[in-house]
XYZ file of C-alpha atoms in Angstrom:
673
model
C 11.015 -12.618 -32.628
C 12.424 -9.452 -31.096
C 14.629 -10.161 -28.098
C 13.445 -8.861 -24.733
C 15.482 -6.568 -22.539
C 15.861 -7.463 -18.871
C 13.368 -4.808 -17.733
C 10.816 -6.174 -20.219
C 11.043 -9.579 -18.551
C 9.927 -7.876 -15.368
C 7.161 -5.907 -17.054
C 5.730 -8.942 -18.872
C 6.377 -11.868 -16.534
C 7.289 -11.035 -12.946
C 5.545 -7.794 -12.012
C 2.042 -8.865 -13.183
C 2.259 -12.035 -11.062
C 3.522 -10.003 -8.154
C 0.572 -7.629 -8.525
C -1.922 -10.511 -8.724
C -0.523 -12.137 -5.600
C -0.598 -8.788 -3.821
C -4.263 -8.396 -4.729
C -5.129 -11.919 -3.551
C -3.319 -11.610 -0.243
C -4.199 -7.998 0.590
C -7.308 -8.848 2.677
C -5.451 -11.410 4.806
C -1.926 -9.992 4.913
C -0.912 -9.157 8.473
C 1.836 -6.995 9.901
C 3.634 -10.161 10.903
C 3.524 -11.378 7.283
C 4.981 -8.066 6.137
C 7.714 -8.290 8.784
C 8.600 -11.820 7.682
C 8.801 -11.013 4.007
C 10.631 -7.721 4.594
C 13.431 -9.286 6.604
C 13.804 -12.063 4.026
C 14.052 -9.403 1.303
C 16.770 -7.653 3.315
C 18.692 -10.895 3.830
C 18.326 -11.928 0.183
C 19.478 -8.516 -0.997
C 22.444 -8.420 1.384
C 23.624 -11.982 0.799
C 23.053 -12.268 -2.929
C 24.580 -8.943 -3.963
C 28.255 -9.851 -3.235
C 27.696 -13.399 -4.491
C 26.161 -12.249 -7.770
C 28.881 -9.646 -8.227
C 31.504 -12.357 -7.706
C 30.090 -14.815 -10.234
C 29.621 -12.035 -12.812
C 33.281 -11.048 -12.442
C 34.169 -14.711 -12.896
C 32.152 -14.814 -16.105
C 29.377 -17.184 -14.982
C 26.684 -15.079 -16.639
C 26.479 -11.916 -18.673
C 23.928 -9.441 -19.973
C 23.716 -7.490 -23.230
C 25.514 -4.205 -23.479
C 23.666 -0.916 -23.768
C 24.765 -0.648 -27.402
C 22.791 -3.791 -28.294
C 19.453 -2.134 -27.600
C 18.693 -4.786 -25.003
C 20.994 -3.413 -22.395
C 20.298 -2.883 -18.724
C 19.622 0.486 -17.155
C 22.882 0.402 -15.230
C 24.975 -1.596 -12.781
C 26.307 -1.402 -9.247
C 29.180 -3.703 -8.296
C 28.790 -5.177 -11.781
C 25.231 -6.293 -10.961
C 22.432 -4.835 -13.142
C 19.757 -2.778 -11.425
C 17.177 -5.160 -12.889
C 18.926 -8.045 -11.104
C 18.562 -6.239 -7.784
C 14.873 -5.923 -8.595
C 14.782 -9.688 -9.194
C 16.147 -10.319 -5.679
C 13.200 -8.412 -4.258
C 10.538 -9.669 -6.668
C 11.406 -13.352 -6.242
C 11.433 -13.110 -2.454
C 8.114 -11.267 -2.321
C 6.448 -13.641 -4.811
C 7.564 -16.674 -2.815
C 6.584 -14.972 0.435
C 3.060 -14.215 -0.792
C 2.610 -17.754 -2.120
C 3.720 -18.968 1.320
C 1.086 -16.765 2.961
C -1.633 -18.232 0.739
C -0.406 -21.795 1.202
C -0.149 -21.665 4.998
C -2.953 -19.292 6.035
C -5.349 -22.159 6.795
C -2.866 -23.723 9.240
C -2.516 -23.081 12.952
C 1.201 -22.388 13.557
C 1.346 -24.097 16.931
C 0.149 -27.492 15.675
C 3.463 -28.105 13.867
C 5.684 -27.459 16.890
C 8.138 -30.240 17.740
C 7.175 -32.117 20.885
C 10.302 -31.009 22.746
C 12.799 -28.176 22.522
C 15.832 -30.453 22.688
C 15.422 -31.873 19.175
C 15.620 -28.477 17.459
C 18.432 -27.364 19.736
C 20.631 -30.408 19.098
C 20.016 -30.301 15.353
C 20.959 -26.623 15.207
C 24.240 -27.274 17.006
C 25.073 -30.280 14.816
C 24.414 -28.199 11.698
C 27.375 -25.991 12.549
C 29.874 -28.877 12.511
C 30.097 -29.531 8.735
C 30.258 -25.864 7.748
C 34.092 -25.640 7.721
C 34.218 -28.715 5.471
C 31.660 -27.191 3.105
C 33.643 -23.982 2.905
C 36.843 -25.929 2.273
C 35.434 -27.638 -0.813
C 33.248 -24.881 -2.229
C 34.720 -21.479 -1.418
C 37.996 -21.731 -3.286
C 37.714 -19.531 -6.346
C 38.075 -20.379 -9.982
C 41.708 -20.868 -10.979
C 41.424 -17.548 -12.730
C 38.811 -14.816 -12.833
C 39.179 -14.888 -16.605
C 35.755 -15.858 -18.071
C 37.536 -17.757 -20.832
C 39.090 -20.218 -18.405
C 37.128 -23.472 -18.381
C 35.730 -24.493 -14.999
C 32.529 -26.438 -15.581
C 31.786 -26.785 -11.861
C 32.240 -23.131 -10.976
C 28.536 -22.201 -11.018
C 27.632 -25.349 -9.060
C 30.275 -24.631 -6.395
C 29.228 -21.002 -6.205
C 25.617 -22.060 -5.735
C 26.657 -24.417 -2.946
C 28.504 -21.575 -1.254
C 25.444 -19.303 -1.352
C 22.844 -21.878 -0.334
C 24.369 -24.515 1.914
C 25.324 -22.677 5.135
C 22.086 -20.710 5.696
C 19.873 -23.552 4.475
C 21.503 -26.078 6.798
C 21.113 -23.766 9.763
C 17.481 -22.912 8.932
C 16.667 -26.563 8.284
C 18.154 -27.491 11.651
C 16.209 -24.787 13.445
C 12.845 -25.174 11.715
C 13.043 -28.009 9.200
C 11.142 -30.359 11.482
C 8.535 -27.637 11.940
C 8.264 -26.743 8.237
C 7.934 -30.361 7.102
C 5.575 -31.603 9.801
C 3.195 -34.002 8.030
C 0.756 -34.572 10.868
C -0.375 -30.935 10.965
C -0.447 -30.626 7.171
C 2.302 -28.008 7.142
C 4.628 -30.158 5.009
C 2.221 -30.052 2.054
C 1.909 -26.283 2.319
C 5.685 -25.892 2.614
C 6.258 -27.962 -0.526
C 3.580 -25.990 -2.396
C 5.126 -22.675 -1.297
C 8.492 -23.837 -2.637
C 7.423 -25.495 -5.864
C 4.777 -23.098 -7.211
C 7.071 -20.044 -7.508
C 10.007 -22.291 -8.456
C 8.244 -23.762 -11.479
C 7.022 -20.342 -12.590
C 10.407 -18.626 -12.201
C 12.191 -21.489 -13.977
C 9.821 -20.938 -16.893
C 10.519 -17.187 -16.843
C 14.257 -17.909 -16.798
C 13.800 -20.349 -19.687
C 12.087 -17.631 -21.713
C 14.695 -15.018 -20.792
C 17.676 -17.217 -21.675
C 15.984 -18.197 -24.923
C 15.422 -14.498 -25.676
C 19.062 -13.622 -24.828
C 17.862 -11.265 -22.116
C 20.844 -12.688 -20.241
C 23.164 -15.570 -21.008
C 25.040 -18.251 -19.084
C 28.696 -18.980 -19.876
C 29.078 -22.558 -21.177
C 32.585 -22.690 -19.707
C 31.244 -22.302 -16.152
C 28.423 -24.870 -16.132
C 28.250 -28.660 -16.303
C 26.346 -28.490 -19.590
C 22.995 -30.061 -18.709
C 20.171 -27.904 -20.026
C 16.411 -28.161 -19.534
C 14.706 -28.231 -22.910
C 18.102 -27.673 -24.471
C 18.010 -24.044 -23.262
C 18.146 -23.540 -19.486
C 21.250 -24.717 -17.573
C 20.469 -27.068 -14.719
C 22.296 -24.677 -12.371
C 19.716 -21.973 -13.052
C 16.856 -24.330 -12.215
C 18.661 -25.404 -9.047
C 19.183 -21.753 -8.139
C 15.451 -21.074 -8.041
C 14.635 -24.333 -6.285
C 17.259 -23.865 -3.576
C 16.775 -20.139 -3.035
C 13.024 -20.662 -2.700
C 13.727 -23.487 -0.256
C 15.864 -21.053 1.724
C 13.181 -18.343 1.623
C 10.430 -20.707 2.749
C 12.581 -22.126 5.546
C 13.247 -18.561 6.688
C 9.536 -17.770 6.705
C 8.872 -21.056 8.526
C 11.426 -20.102 11.157
C 9.435 -16.920 11.751
C 6.195 -18.899 12.115
C 8.009 -21.368 14.363
C 8.994 -18.440 16.550
C 5.444 -17.097 16.632
C 4.116 -20.539 17.535
C 6.515 -20.779 20.468
C 5.326 -17.401 21.721
C 1.659 -18.289 21.289
C 1.844 -21.671 22.958
C 4.670 -21.284 25.450
C 5.194 -17.544 25.862
C 4.203 -17.518 29.521
C 6.363 -20.545 30.291
C 9.442 -19.112 28.621
C 9.043 -15.384 29.206
C 6.330 -15.009 31.807
C 3.757 -12.511 30.530
C 5.990 -10.758 28.003
C 4.368 -10.168 24.657
C 5.851 -10.972 21.300
C 8.166 -8.136 20.166
C 6.415 -5.546 18.047
C 9.496 -5.254 15.857
C 10.455 -8.157 13.669
C 10.958 -11.052 16.067
C 13.518 -13.167 14.225
C 16.365 -10.714 14.771
C 15.852 -10.178 18.497
C 18.125 -12.032 20.954
C 15.205 -13.423 23.005
C 13.965 -15.264 19.937
C 17.217 -17.078 19.377
C 17.038 -18.247 22.975
C 13.738 -19.927 22.108
C 15.754 -22.360 20.014
C 18.932 -22.668 22.048
C 17.739 -22.315 25.640
C 17.831 -25.486 27.701
C 14.646 -24.476 29.501
C 12.034 -27.144 28.644
C 8.418 -26.618 27.738
C 5.443 -28.894 28.161
C 3.704 -30.679 25.297
C 0.359 -30.199 27.071
C -0.604 -26.881 25.373
C -0.154 -28.422 21.943
C -2.275 -31.446 22.884
C -4.963 -29.092 24.214
C -5.027 -27.179 20.935
C -5.147 -30.409 18.909
C -8.160 -31.603 20.906
C -9.872 -28.249 20.392
C -9.292 -28.389 16.635
C -10.594 -31.947 16.477
C -13.724 -30.895 18.373
C -14.429 -27.865 16.171
C -13.806 -29.739 12.937
C -16.548 -32.109 14.047
C -19.065 -29.755 15.697
C -18.322 -26.246 14.373
C -17.020 -26.881 10.888
C -18.345 -23.619 9.461
C -16.560 -21.541 12.065
C -13.322 -23.493 11.845
C -13.089 -23.137 8.061
C -13.975 -19.442 8.126
C -11.524 -18.778 10.975
C -8.644 -19.240 8.523
C -9.198 -15.580 7.621
C -8.080 -14.445 11.074
C -4.437 -13.771 11.967
C -2.776 -16.723 13.675
C -2.704 -15.096 17.113
C -6.411 -14.288 17.007
C -7.350 -17.613 15.451
C -5.638 -19.766 18.064
C -7.319 -17.822 20.848
C -10.684 -18.109 19.142
C -10.237 -21.848 18.727
C -9.721 -22.089 22.481
C -12.723 -19.868 23.188
C -15.066 -21.762 20.836
C -13.866 -25.087 22.208
C -14.762 -23.926 25.719
C -18.230 -22.896 24.542
C -18.797 -26.256 22.823
C -17.519 -28.236 25.802
C -19.595 -26.369 28.372
C -22.650 -26.779 26.153
C -22.018 -30.537 26.078
C -21.391 -30.658 29.811
C -24.675 -28.925 30.581
C -26.807 -30.307 27.789
C -25.909 -34.005 27.743
C -27.452 -36.237 30.423
C -24.808 -38.889 29.794
C -22.123 -36.342 30.715
C -23.783 -34.505 33.594
C -26.651 -35.802 35.701
C -27.073 -32.409 37.393
C -26.790 -29.665 34.747
C -27.647 -26.853 37.175
C -24.709 -27.930 39.344
C -22.563 -27.897 36.195
C -23.593 -24.299 35.506
C -22.571 -23.441 39.059
C -19.228 -25.164 38.471
C -18.592 -23.177 35.292
C -19.569 -19.961 37.089
C -17.102 -20.778 39.866
C -14.413 -21.328 37.252
C -15.146 -17.910 35.767
C -14.788 -16.402 39.234
C -11.432 -18.146 39.590
C -10.256 -16.641 36.281
C -11.920 -13.237 36.205
C -13.183 -12.495 39.693
C -16.832 -11.827 40.614
C -19.238 -10.274 38.076
C -18.803 -6.551 37.538
C -21.613 -4.015 37.506
C -21.779 -1.172 34.993
C -19.949 1.943 36.076
C -21.359 4.196 33.353
C -24.835 2.935 32.427
C -25.593 6.229 30.708
C -23.057 5.311 28.027
C -24.827 2.085 27.080
C -25.936 1.972 23.472
C -28.872 -0.122 22.307
C -29.592 -1.635 18.953
C -33.023 -0.724 17.569
C -33.301 -4.359 16.459
C -32.434 -5.989 19.802
C -33.776 -5.950 23.366
C -31.976 -3.658 25.852
C -28.758 -4.994 27.355
C -28.962 -6.955 30.585
C -28.385 -4.718 33.649
C -25.251 -6.674 34.600
C -23.474 -5.835 31.351
C -20.640 -3.289 31.746
C -20.221 -0.798 28.925
C -17.351 -0.538 26.445
C -14.868 -1.753 29.028
C -11.245 -1.289 27.931
C -8.619 -1.780 29.144
C -9.914 -4.629 31.266
C -9.345 -4.630 35.005
C -6.460 -6.848 36.184
C -7.632 -10.444 36.693
C -7.103 -12.328 39.943
C -3.806 -14.086 40.428
C -4.123 -17.728 39.406
C -1.318 -20.186 40.018
C -0.923 -23.351 37.925
C -1.495 -25.385 41.077
C -4.846 -23.686 41.706
C -5.942 -24.368 38.140
C -4.919 -28.026 38.355
C -6.718 -28.428 41.687
C -9.972 -26.975 40.330
C -9.902 -29.104 37.184
C -9.037 -32.268 39.083
C -11.783 -31.816 41.653
C -14.644 -30.461 39.547
C -14.224 -30.985 35.794
C -14.441 -34.322 33.924
C -10.937 -35.176 32.776
C -11.843 -35.392 29.071
C -12.785 -31.695 29.133
C -9.763 -30.286 30.970
C -8.232 -29.103 27.694
C -11.013 -26.573 27.015
C -10.804 -25.071 30.500
C -7.027 -24.740 30.203
C -7.435 -22.985 26.847
C -9.889 -20.490 28.335
C -7.463 -19.853 31.188
C -4.948 -18.616 28.594
C -7.397 -15.803 27.793
C -7.339 -14.510 31.359
C -6.863 -10.751 31.219
C -7.741 -10.581 27.503
C -11.529 -10.984 27.682
C -14.146 -9.859 30.242
C -16.356 -12.158 32.241
C -19.827 -10.799 31.531
C -20.351 -12.291 28.019
C -19.581 -15.704 29.493
C -22.173 -15.070 32.205
C -24.652 -14.283 29.432
C -23.731 -17.577 27.799
C -24.568 -19.373 31.050
C -27.901 -17.545 31.107
C -28.594 -18.949 27.649
C -27.679 -22.423 28.877
C -30.211 -21.994 31.677
C -32.890 -21.346 29.062
C -31.841 -24.505 27.230
C -32.298 -26.514 30.423
C -36.066 -25.967 30.229
C -35.974 -28.293 27.207
C -37.140 -30.870 26.417
C -40.513 -29.638 27.593
C -42.221 -31.560 30.321
C -45.593 -33.191 29.674
C -47.232 -30.465 31.732
C -45.572 -27.730 29.680
C -46.612 -29.403 26.435
C -50.206 -29.656 27.594
C -50.162 -26.004 28.689
C -48.426 -24.873 25.487
C -45.745 -23.205 27.586
C -42.155 -22.526 26.519
C -39.521 -20.019 27.719
C -39.612 -18.319 24.283
C -42.959 -16.538 24.409
C -42.282 -13.421 22.311
C -39.831 -12.088 19.766
C -38.017 -10.254 22.567
C -37.481 -13.578 24.353
C -36.095 -15.139 21.184
C -33.709 -12.249 20.539
C -32.597 -12.205 24.162
C -31.813 -15.906 23.896
C -29.839 -15.260 20.698
C -27.912 -12.507 22.458
C -26.999 -14.873 25.280
C -25.813 -17.862 23.275
C -24.327 -16.138 20.205
C -24.178 -12.362 20.668
C -22.034 -12.940 23.757
C -19.531 -15.052 21.825
C -19.327 -12.441 19.054
C -18.620 -9.800 21.684
C -15.798 -11.930 23.085
C -14.350 -12.115 19.568
C -14.102 -8.323 19.576
C -12.108 -8.373 22.810
C -9.789 -11.055 21.439
C -9.174 -8.911 18.353
C -8.526 -5.838 20.505
C -5.974 -7.804 22.515
C -4.052 -8.540 19.317
C -4.122 -4.923 18.098
C -4.447 -2.579 21.116
C -3.405 0.417 19.033
C -6.612 0.061 16.980
C -9.028 -0.035 19.905
C -11.492 2.889 19.651
C -10.561 5.690 22.000
C -13.947 6.491 23.574
C -16.523 4.407 25.400
C -19.176 5.370 22.852
C -17.033 4.191 19.923
C -16.133 0.938 21.650
C -19.757 0.339 22.582
C -20.831 0.850 18.970
C -18.461 -1.927 17.865
C -19.603 -4.231 20.661
C -23.294 -3.652 19.901
C -22.633 -4.387 16.222
C -20.959 -7.655 17.168
C -23.962 -8.615 19.312
C -26.250 -7.885 16.364
C -24.202 -10.099 14.087
C -23.995 -12.930 16.601
C -27.743 -12.838 17.165
C -28.337 -12.825 13.405
C -26.314 -15.998 12.989
C -28.232 -17.671 15.811
C -31.545 -16.823 14.145
C -30.307 -18.551 10.989
C -29.440 -21.637 13.025
C -32.889 -21.655 14.615
C -34.580 -21.200 11.223
C -32.623 -24.152 9.847
C -33.300 -26.484 12.782
C -37.023 -25.944 13.479
C -37.944 -29.533 12.714
C -34.856 -31.111 14.274
C -35.269 -29.096 17.458
C -38.938 -30.019 17.701
C -38.154 -33.736 17.506
C -35.838 -33.233 20.493
C -38.468 -31.296 22.433
C -36.913 -27.868 21.800
C -39.137 -25.020 20.636
C -37.448 -21.709 19.854
C -40.194 -20.198 17.697
C -41.997 -17.569 19.805
C -45.476 -18.519 20.986
C -46.580 -15.127 19.669
C -45.933 -16.442 16.143
C -48.883 -18.801 16.670
C -51.166 -16.302 18.399
C -50.661 -18.007 21.772
C -49.138 -14.918 23.413
C -49.313 -11.200 22.800
C -46.344 -10.006 20.808
C -43.745 -7.717 22.364
C -43.090 -4.238 21.062
C -40.023 -5.615 19.286
C -41.613 -7.927 16.720
C -40.261 -9.883 13.776
C -42.375 -9.010 10.720
C -44.354 -11.953 9.355
C -46.431 -12.525 6.221
C -49.411 -14.441 7.563
C -52.723 -12.623 8.018
C -53.744 -14.496 11.124
C -51.776 -16.845 13.394
C -52.489 -20.563 13.491
C -52.301 -22.182 16.954
C -52.812 -25.571 15.342
C -49.366 -25.291 13.757
C -47.786 -25.131 17.186
C -49.687 -28.271 18.125
C -48.166 -29.962 15.098
C -44.720 -29.044 16.321
C -45.556 -30.243 19.817
C -46.646 -33.582 18.427
C -43.057 -34.178 17.316
C -41.764 -33.831 20.876
C -40.811 -37.063 22.686
C -42.815 -35.955 25.747
C -45.931 -34.978 23.799
C -49.253 -36.513 24.785
C -50.972 -34.910 21.826
C -52.080 -37.139 18.965
C -49.036 -37.815 16.782
C -49.107 -36.396 13.299
C -48.726 -39.021 10.626
C -45.907 -38.665 8.128
C -47.921 -36.927 5.416
C -49.456 -34.457 7.855
C -46.094 -33.736 9.427
C -44.581 -32.918 6.089
C -47.490 -30.622 5.229
C -46.297 -28.286 7.947
C -45.291 -25.071 6.192
C -41.764 -24.809 7.494
C -40.902 -21.911 5.199
C -43.723 -19.840 6.636
C -41.926 -19.749 9.970
C -38.286 -19.965 8.879
C -38.253 -17.156 6.311
C -39.223 -14.348 8.756
C -36.308 -15.423 10.969
C -33.906 -15.406 8.019
C -35.136 -11.992 6.850
C -34.722 -10.502 10.322
C -31.262 -12.102 10.592
C -30.231 -10.433 7.341
C -31.505 -7.068 8.595
C -29.514 -7.497 11.805
C -26.404 -8.454 9.861
C -26.659 -5.471 7.513
C -27.190 -3.143 10.469
C -23.978 -4.464 12.030
C -21.676 -4.051 9.023
C -20.632 -0.481 9.776
C -19.665 -1.259 13.363
C -17.820 -4.459 12.468
C -15.800 -2.576 9.870
C -14.306 -0.620 12.782
C -12.626 -3.735 14.130
C -8.825 -3.946 13.814
C -7.930 -4.143 10.151
C -6.318 -7.572 10.303
C -9.419 -9.314 11.692
C -11.999 -7.810 9.352
C -11.465 -10.398 6.609
C -11.875 -13.255 9.081
C -14.985 -11.700 10.587
C -16.577 -11.216 7.168
C -15.670 -14.781 6.213
C -17.212 -16.265 9.361
C -20.405 -14.241 8.970
C -20.770 -14.984 5.251
C -20.294 -18.695 5.889
C -23.224 -18.765 8.326
C -25.486 -16.363 6.452
C -25.135 -18.532 3.360
C -27.232 -21.123 5.197
C -30.051 -18.562 5.360
C -29.862 -18.044 1.625
C -29.952 -21.801 1.169
C -33.185 -21.916 3.192
C -34.777 -19.219 1.037
C -33.741 -20.698 -2.291
C -33.837 -24.454 -1.783
C -36.640 -25.215 0.660
C -39.828 -25.886 -1.225
C -43.261 -26.052 0.284
C -43.315 -28.045 3.459
C -39.926 -29.790 3.318
C -38.231 -28.938 6.605
C -35.070 -31.031 6.562
C -31.866 -29.481 7.882
C -30.047 -27.549 5.174
C -26.315 -27.706 4.563
C -24.151 -25.814 2.103
C -21.758 -27.540 -0.291
C -18.121 -26.955 0.591
C -17.244 -25.374 -2.761
C -20.123 -22.896 -2.457
C -19.062 -21.957 1.038
C -15.466 -21.397 -0.084
C -16.624 -19.324 -3.080
C -18.806 -17.110 -0.888
C -16.096 -16.671 1.725
C -13.558 -15.662 -0.934
C -16.049 -13.239 -2.478
C -16.704 -11.484 0.824
C -13.039 -11.450 1.821
C -12.002 -9.895 -1.486
C -14.973 -7.578 -2.078
C -16.048 -6.643 1.438
C -19.698 -6.810 2.462
C -20.677 -6.038 -1.140
C -19.685 -9.621 -1.973
C -22.385 -10.830 0.413
């Protein structure tokens, strides 16, 4: 077999993997990821160059000469150019694997409970360094490669790895190997996957004589009889060092996200790479304490969403960490307020609860604003006109009212059940980042929900708040379009430089988000027709059954003439119905698909109409937005494909199918939908 030159090792083994990882991570790679990997490349290049030059001069390893035909392109400080490329390639490969392995994690959940533990460990790590230097730095008795020193490579490796690894482990080892949050598994995967691959590449290269290790400078243990154990340890330990460095960056980001206001007031995270700024080091060494309350709040929010909004929580992994943590807080608030208002066992007076939530919004954001430029309002041809109270394309947001921690604590203590304090505190962290009016729309949707379950009188009169298609779409706008609009503001807060410059452009993005949110709500309604009916909730418009005249904005349907008797069948499922109950066979002869498929079709039209506007969101959130939308819209496809005849049970999507669809859309854009 023809021996491979060093550059051929790169062409055949390292660069293709680097390209594949770049392709896989390109939709989710953020500026912060690039900063992290770039600074690690700089450090690896700067630290390894003199070390590699030193061990080459001491004869630890060599490379073929140019005359052999396998030679290197050239050297600098005795180090081949291809070796410099390896410094970069290895660091980037490990960095991209780290991105893939940790993207599903929330950085803040792995934070140590207190600052003191990291601080004391970091200081203790400095104590043994002089001893390590004493026993590892002393050079070989002679720089002559022929002089036997079987522990030279091992000592040299200790010199390169031990000091920075000990310091990084002290600063962020507890963070990187936190088992409770799941980060430890991802850290180990990020270390071992590139390590195993690069050890194999090294095995091939040494076997091909692309480079060689001096037997006089190693202990003599070889993997497979070919690769010195020192080479395997080099990749394991350098990848450990790289991953700990990346973890230190995430540790820093987590401190900013969870405790930025406590430590630095309202200062934002530096736009330049944060690890090399003096304020960041003070995060680790400052004696100023921080509370464990924000982490507990986030943990409770995650636990809630994993139980009640699994689709969103899984899809949210596509968002950058800063956006994702804010969205988790926002969604948790929406779920909690829905429970507060909708559950009799939680609140005996739901209208008073709505007033309480409205008062909380006033505390955070001030009174409702009125549109200053109504002529700039854009309307979707597929949705009802915006509510008159909705301001238009507002950015930047007006300054929020001043809110002291004591005021927040007083409000929560006096008016909010203690088990829900966490969600209100998480929303308070979004003060100044989102406007109030979408949350007011959400409360308007809750008010509609309070008309359910229908009273006996309403059942007898065939009366529901959803009389026409316009009513249904307006309800969808309130409970889902509003939340999608808030997502846009959260994304703008993370990337203010990518906010559209004009009101018209901003309004186009906001309208698109409202279309998408409403589309997802229609899918939910189409899926839950039977379940809602058994709870006395009826979201199908009465106009579908010929019981009301349709509005100008109508959802196309396939039936030639409406059937009022079908609505009576639905009513018979209601707990408060006085109509004759349908027996099991009759109930299951209800043609659920007849009424669900028009909703799904209209939802898909709304979603497609929104794609262009959503693609104008900040670049780093587009993958997450597509993932979240695809995850929900897949339920609609499940309804179309799986439901047969009159079977109206609630549809779910297998986890593997959801993941496959999300990956397809993230990698291929909307075409993957």
